[in-house]
PDB file of C-alpha atoms in Angstrom:
ATOM      1  CA  LYS A1449     -27.174  16.775   3.824  1.00 67.00           C
ATOM      2  CA  PRO A1450     -26.551  20.025   5.657  1.00 62.00           C
ATOM      3  CA  SER A1451     -22.997  19.656   5.760  1.00 63.00           C
ATOM      4  CA  GLU A1452     -22.527  19.569   1.924  1.00 77.00           C
ATOM      5  CA  GLN A1453     -24.519  22.591   1.450  1.00 89.00           C
ATOM      6  CA  GLY A1454     -22.950  25.954   1.871  1.00 92.00           C
ATOM      7  CA  ILE A1455     -20.237  28.426   0.572  1.00 92.00           C
ATOM      8  CA  ASN A1456     -16.680  27.665  -0.967  1.00 93.00           C
ATOM      9  CA  PHE A1457     -14.094  30.389  -1.209  1.00 92.00           C
ATOM     10  CA  LYS A1458     -11.087  29.415  -3.454  1.00 94.00           C
ATOM     11  CA  LEU A1459      -7.911  30.752  -3.473  1.00 92.00           C
ATOM     12  CA  PRO A1460      -6.326  29.376  -6.321  1.00 93.00           C
ATOM     13  CA  GLU A1461      -2.937  31.237  -6.115  1.00 92.00           C
ATOM     14  CA  GLN A1462      -2.581  29.638  -2.570  1.00 90.00           C
ATOM     15  CA  LYS A1463      -4.048  26.369  -3.988  1.00 92.00           C
ATOM     16  CA  ALA A1464      -6.490  26.679  -0.918  1.00 93.00           C
ATOM     17  CA  ALA A1465     -10.344  26.606  -0.289  1.00 94.00           C
ATOM     18  CA  PHE A1466     -12.342  27.819   2.809  1.00 93.00           C
ATOM     19  CA  PHE A1467     -15.820  25.929   2.824  1.00 93.00           C
ATOM     20  CA  ILE A1468     -18.479  27.070   5.100  1.00 91.00           C
ATOM     21  CA  SER A1469     -21.771  25.358   5.923  1.00 89.00           C
ATOM     22  CA  PRO A1470     -24.460  25.458   8.573  1.00 86.00           C
ATOM     23  CA  ALA A1471     -22.366  22.195  10.130  1.00 84.00           C
ATOM     24  CA  GLY A1472     -18.921  23.829  10.298  1.00 88.00           C
ATOM     25  CA  CYS A1473     -16.161  25.185   8.258  1.00 91.00           C
ATOM     26  CA  LYS A1474     -13.533  23.168   6.147  1.00 93.00           C
ATOM     27  CA  PHE A1475      -9.937  24.506   5.291  1.00 93.00           C
ATOM     28  CA  THR A1476      -8.118  22.663   2.428  1.00 94.00           C
ATOM     29  CA  LYS A1477      -4.694  23.290   0.862  1.00 92.00           C
ATOM     30  CA  ASP A1478      -2.877  21.318  -1.944  1.00 92.00           C
ATOM     31  CA  ALA A1479       1.054  20.644  -1.813  1.00 88.00           C
ATOM     32  CA  VAL A1480       1.733  21.707   1.990  1.00 90.00           C
ATOM     33  CA  ASP A1481       5.055  20.892   3.493  1.00 89.00           C
ATOM     34  CA  TRP A1482       6.845  21.724   6.714  1.00 90.00           C
ATOM     35  CA  PHE A1483       8.584  24.889   4.803  1.00 91.00           C
ATOM     36  CA  THR A1484       5.139  26.319   4.165  1.00 91.00           C
ATOM     37  CA  ALA A1485       3.654  25.346   7.499  1.00 91.00           C
ATOM     38  CA  GLU A1486       3.773  28.979   8.812  1.00 92.00           C
ATOM     39  CA  GLU A1487       2.354  30.536   5.739  1.00 93.00           C
ATOM     40  CA  THR A1488      -0.439  27.927   5.696  1.00 93.00           C
ATOM     41  CA  ILE A1489      -1.253  28.464   9.406  1.00 93.00           C
ATOM     42  CA  ARG A1490      -1.487  32.409   8.848  1.00 94.00           C
ATOM     43  CA  LEU A1491      -3.818  31.720   5.750  1.00 94.00           C
ATOM     44  CA  LEU A1492      -6.220  29.445   8.182  1.00 93.00           C
ATOM     45  CA  ASP A1493      -6.198  31.738  10.993  1.00 94.00           C
ATOM     46  CA  THR A1494      -6.944  34.800   8.735  1.00 93.00           C
ATOM     47  CA  ALA A1495      -9.775  32.915   7.423  1.00 92.00           C
ATOM     48  CA  ARG A1496     -11.287  31.506  10.577  1.00 93.00           C
ATOM     49  CA  SER A1497     -10.684  34.812  12.338  1.00 94.00           C
ATOM     50  CA  ALA A1498     -12.869  36.439  10.045  1.00 93.00           C
ATOM     51  CA  LEU A1499     -15.590  33.937  10.113  1.00 92.00           C
ATOM     52  CA  LEU A1500     -15.650  33.831  13.937  1.00 93.00           C
ATOM     53  CA  LYS A1501     -15.955  37.584  14.046  1.00 94.00           C
ATOM     54  CA  SER A1502     -18.449  38.206  11.559  1.00 93.00           C
ATOM     55  CA  SER A1503     -20.705  34.978  12.472  1.00 92.00           C
ATOM     56  CA  GLY A1504     -20.480  35.057  16.194  1.00 91.00           C
ATOM     57  CA  ALA A1505     -19.816  31.321  15.945  1.00 91.00           C
ATOM     58  CA  VAL A1506     -17.794  29.458  18.368  1.00 93.00           C
ATOM     59  CA  VAL A1507     -15.157  26.693  17.739  1.00 94.00           C
ATOM     60  CA  ALA A1508     -16.358  23.499  19.141  1.00 94.00           C
ATOM     61  CA  ILE A1509     -13.839  20.887  18.078  1.00 95.00           C
ATOM     62  CA  GLN A1510     -10.611  21.118  15.167  1.00 96.00           C
ATOM     63  CA  ARG A1511      -9.974  17.994  13.041  1.00 96.00           C
ATOM     64  CA  THR A1512      -6.997  17.609  10.835  1.00 95.00           C
ATOM     65  CA  THR A1513      -6.422  15.443   7.636  1.00 95.00           C
ATOM     66  CA  LEU A1514      -2.789  14.505   6.772  1.00 93.00           C
ATOM     67  CA  ALA A1515      -3.331  12.844   3.255  1.00 94.00           C
ATOM     68  CA  MET A1516       0.083  11.942   1.088  1.00 94.00           C
ATOM     69  CA  HIS A1517       1.635   9.473  -1.438  1.00 94.00           C
ATOM     70  CA  LEU A1518       4.940   8.476  -0.743  1.00 93.00           C
ATOM     71  CA  GLN A1519       6.984   7.101  -3.400  1.00 92.00           C
ATOM     72  CA  LEU A1520       9.280   4.266  -2.262  1.00 92.00           C
ATOM     73  CA  LYS A1521      13.101   4.083  -3.451  1.00 91.00           C
ATOM     74  CA  THR A1522      14.449   1.236  -1.513  1.00 90.00           C
ATOM     75  CA  LYS A1523      11.835  -1.390  -1.140  1.00 92.00           C
ATOM     76  CA  PRO A1524       8.575  -2.451  -2.606  1.00 94.00           C
ATOM     77  CA  PHE A1525       5.448  -1.045  -1.034  1.00 95.00           C
ATOM     78  CA  LEU A1526       3.908  -4.152  -0.236  1.00 94.00           C
ATOM     79  CA  GLU A1527       7.136  -5.174   1.627  1.00 94.00           C
ATOM     80  CA  ILE A1528       6.213  -2.190   3.987  1.00 94.00           C
ATOM     81  CA  LEU A1529       2.615  -3.020   4.216  1.00 95.00           C
ATOM     82  CA  LYS A1530       3.103  -6.735   4.594  1.00 93.00           C
ATOM     83  CA  PRO A1531       3.650  -6.447   8.511  1.00 93.00           C
ATOM     84  CA  PHE A1532       0.250  -5.088   9.021  1.00 94.00           C
ATOM     85  CA  ILE A1533      -1.644  -7.695   7.184  1.00 93.00           C
ATOM     86  CA  ALA A1534      -2.742 -10.463   9.351  1.00 92.00           C
ATOM     87  CA  PRO A1535      -1.605 -14.016   8.257  1.00 91.00           C
ATOM     88  CA  SER A1536      -4.882 -15.757   8.633  1.00 92.00           C
ATOM     89  CA  LEU A1537      -6.110 -13.351   5.742  1.00 92.00           C
ATOM     90  CA  THR A1538      -3.142 -13.793   3.516  1.00 90.00           C
ATOM     91  CA  GLU A1539      -3.592 -17.634   3.877  1.00 91.00           C
ATOM     92  CA  ILE A1540      -7.168 -17.462   2.972  1.00 94.00           C
ATOM     93  CA  HIS A1541      -6.166 -17.900  -0.708  1.00 93.00           C
ATOM     94  CA  GLU A1542      -2.874 -19.354  -2.207  1.00 92.00           C
ATOM     95  CA  GLU A1543      -2.462 -16.739  -4.661  1.00 93.00           C
ATOM     96  CA  LYS A1544       0.092 -14.003  -4.035  1.00 92.00           C
ATOM     97  CA  VAL A1545      -1.175 -10.825  -2.237  1.00 92.00           C
ATOM     98  CA  ILE A1546      -0.679  -7.763  -4.724  1.00 92.00           C
ATOM     99  CA  THR A1547      -1.711  -5.298  -2.637  1.00 92.00           C
ATOM    100  CA  ALA A1548      -3.361  -4.260   0.742  1.00 92.00           C
ATOM    101  CA  ALA A1549      -5.236  -1.359   2.835  1.00 94.00           C
ATOM    102  CA  ILE A1550      -5.017  -1.037   6.347  1.00 96.00           C
ATOM    103  CA  ILE A1551      -7.554   1.174   8.269  1.00 97.00           C
ATOM    104  CA  VAL A1552      -7.304   1.834  12.190  1.00 97.00           C
ATOM    105  CA  LYS A1553      -9.723   3.904  13.977  1.00 98.00           C
ATOM    106  CA  TRP A1554      -9.429   5.235  17.617  1.00 97.00           C
ATOM    107  CA  GLU A1555     -11.557   7.203  19.409  1.00 97.00           C
ATOM    108  CA  LYS A1556     -10.577  10.637  18.077  1.00 97.00           C
ATOM    109  CA  SER A1557      -7.994   9.648  15.175  1.00 97.00           C
ATOM    110  CA  LYS A1558      -7.896   7.559  12.002  1.00 98.00           C
ATOM    111  CA  LEU A1559      -5.080   6.093  10.103  1.00 97.00           C
ATOM    112  CA  ILE A1560      -5.244   4.728   6.391  1.00 97.00           C
ATOM    113  CA  MET A1561      -2.493   2.987   4.744  1.00 96.00           C
ATOM    114  CA  ASP A1562      -2.871   1.608   1.107  1.00 95.00           C
ATOM    115  CA  GLY A1563      -1.010   1.086  -1.908  1.00 93.00           C
ATOM    116  CA  SER A1564      -1.049   4.206  -3.983  1.00 92.00           C
ATOM    117  CA  GLY A1565      -2.898   4.147  -7.042  1.00 90.00           C
ATOM    118  CA  SER A1566      -1.383   7.485  -8.147  1.00 91.00           C
ATOM    119  CA  LEU A1567       2.425   6.472  -7.730  1.00 92.00           C
ATOM    120  CA  ALA A1568       4.239   3.405  -9.041  1.00 93.00           C
ATOM    121  CA  ASN A1569       5.781   1.371  -5.528  1.00 94.00           C
ATOM    122  CA  GLY A1570       3.919   4.081  -3.762  1.00 95.00           C
ATOM    123  CA  ILE A1571       1.872   3.948  -0.276  1.00 96.00           C
ATOM    124  CA  PHE A1572      -1.117   6.375   0.388  1.00 96.00           C
ATOM    125  CA  LEU A1573      -1.391   7.648   3.550  1.00 97.00           C
ATOM    126  CA  ARG A1574      -4.105   9.352   5.201  1.00 97.00           C
ATOM    127  CA  PHE A1575      -3.962  10.659   9.239  1.00 97.00           C
ATOM    128  CA  GLU A1576      -7.205  12.172  10.819  1.00 97.00           C
ATOM    129  CA  ARG A1577      -6.952  13.469  14.103  1.00 97.00           C
ATOM    130  CA  GLU A1578      -9.282  15.568  16.342  1.00 97.00           C
ATOM    131  CA  TYR A1579      -7.955  18.194  18.627  1.00 97.00           C
ATOM    132  CA  PRO A1580      -9.629  20.392  21.543  1.00 97.00           C
ATOM    133  CA  ALA A1581     -11.496  23.667  20.428  1.00 95.00           C
ATOM    134  CA  ASP A1582      -8.921  25.850  22.057  1.00 96.00           C
ATOM    135  CA  MET A1583      -5.628  23.997  20.963  1.00 96.00           C
ATOM    136  CA  SER A1584      -3.525  26.909  19.121  1.00 95.00           C
ATOM    137  CA  PHE A1585      -2.648  26.112  15.449  1.00 94.00           C
ATOM    138  CA  GLU A1586       1.127  26.076  16.462  1.00 94.00           C
ATOM    139  CA  ASP A1587       0.354  23.197  19.191  1.00 96.00           C
ATOM    140  CA  ILE A1588      -1.618  21.207  16.285  1.00 96.00           C
ATOM    141  CA  GLU A1589       1.419  21.725  13.968  1.00 94.00           C
ATOM    142  CA  LYS A1590       3.690  20.234  16.285  1.00 95.00           C
ATOM    143  CA  GLU A1591       1.334  17.138  17.025  1.00 96.00           C
ATOM    144  CA  ILE A1592       0.867  16.621  13.455  1.00 95.00           C
ATOM    145  CA  LYS A1593       4.718  16.506  12.831  1.00 95.00           C
ATOM    146  CA  LYS A1594       4.861  14.116  15.797  1.00 96.00           C
ATOM    147  CA  ASP A1595       2.213  11.878  14.214  1.00 95.00           C
ATOM    148  CA  GLU A1596       3.745  12.040  10.858  1.00 95.00           C
ATOM    149  CA  GLY A1597       7.401  11.010  12.425  1.00 95.00           C
ATOM    150  CA  GLY A1598       5.638   8.080  14.361  1.00 95.00           C
ATOM    151  CA  ILE A1599       3.956   6.881  11.197  1.00 95.00           C
ATOM    152  CA  PHE A1600       7.337   7.136   9.158  1.00 95.00           C
ATOM    153  CA  LYS A1601       9.252   5.283  11.942  1.00 95.00           C
ATOM    154  CA  LEU A1602       6.301   2.637  12.024  1.00 94.00           C
ATOM    155  CA  LEU A1603       6.624   2.175   8.190  1.00 94.00           C
ATOM    156  CA  ASP A1604      10.403   2.260   8.375  1.00 92.00           C
ATOM    157  CA  VAL A1605      10.769   5.026   6.034  1.00 92.00           C
ATOM    158  CA  GLU A1606      12.539   8.400   5.751  1.00 88.00           C
ATOM    159  CA  GLU A1607      11.363  11.751   3.721  1.00 84.00           C
ATOM    160  CA  ASP A1608      13.851  12.609   0.930  1.00 80.00           C
ATOM    161  CA  LEU A1609      14.376  16.331   0.866  1.00 73.00           C
ATOM    162  CA  SER A1610      16.648  16.348  -1.838  1.00 69.00           C
TER     163      SER A1610
END
């Protein structure tokens, strides 16, 4: 597929990569947190500005993906996911439910909540969202922060920064 063919620039020290293909460009960065958001935005802006200036390309749409594993300290992960599982599904079998995944897709966003395969008693979250081409990275950051807060509130979890 054309979207899978392209050039990948890796920046190992920043744990980042910038992939360019005929279908678009994709910036990825591992181990991002709110303390490094400004640095991440600066790196993304530099890479994208260079691409747009040298190619004459125009941004049509912006998409973000926030993915994380939450390790729970006060409740079993299934207790947090249970309210989102339809009783009609759990009643299909008499067996105990041991894990669940919830996927909700809206017109311009998608949320995945799942038992983590990487962390004991963990939840995997993935939130994807689409933004207008002219929205600033700083405004997108605010929206992502708001979305993350809303998801944490929905799940009744808090981030432990200690």
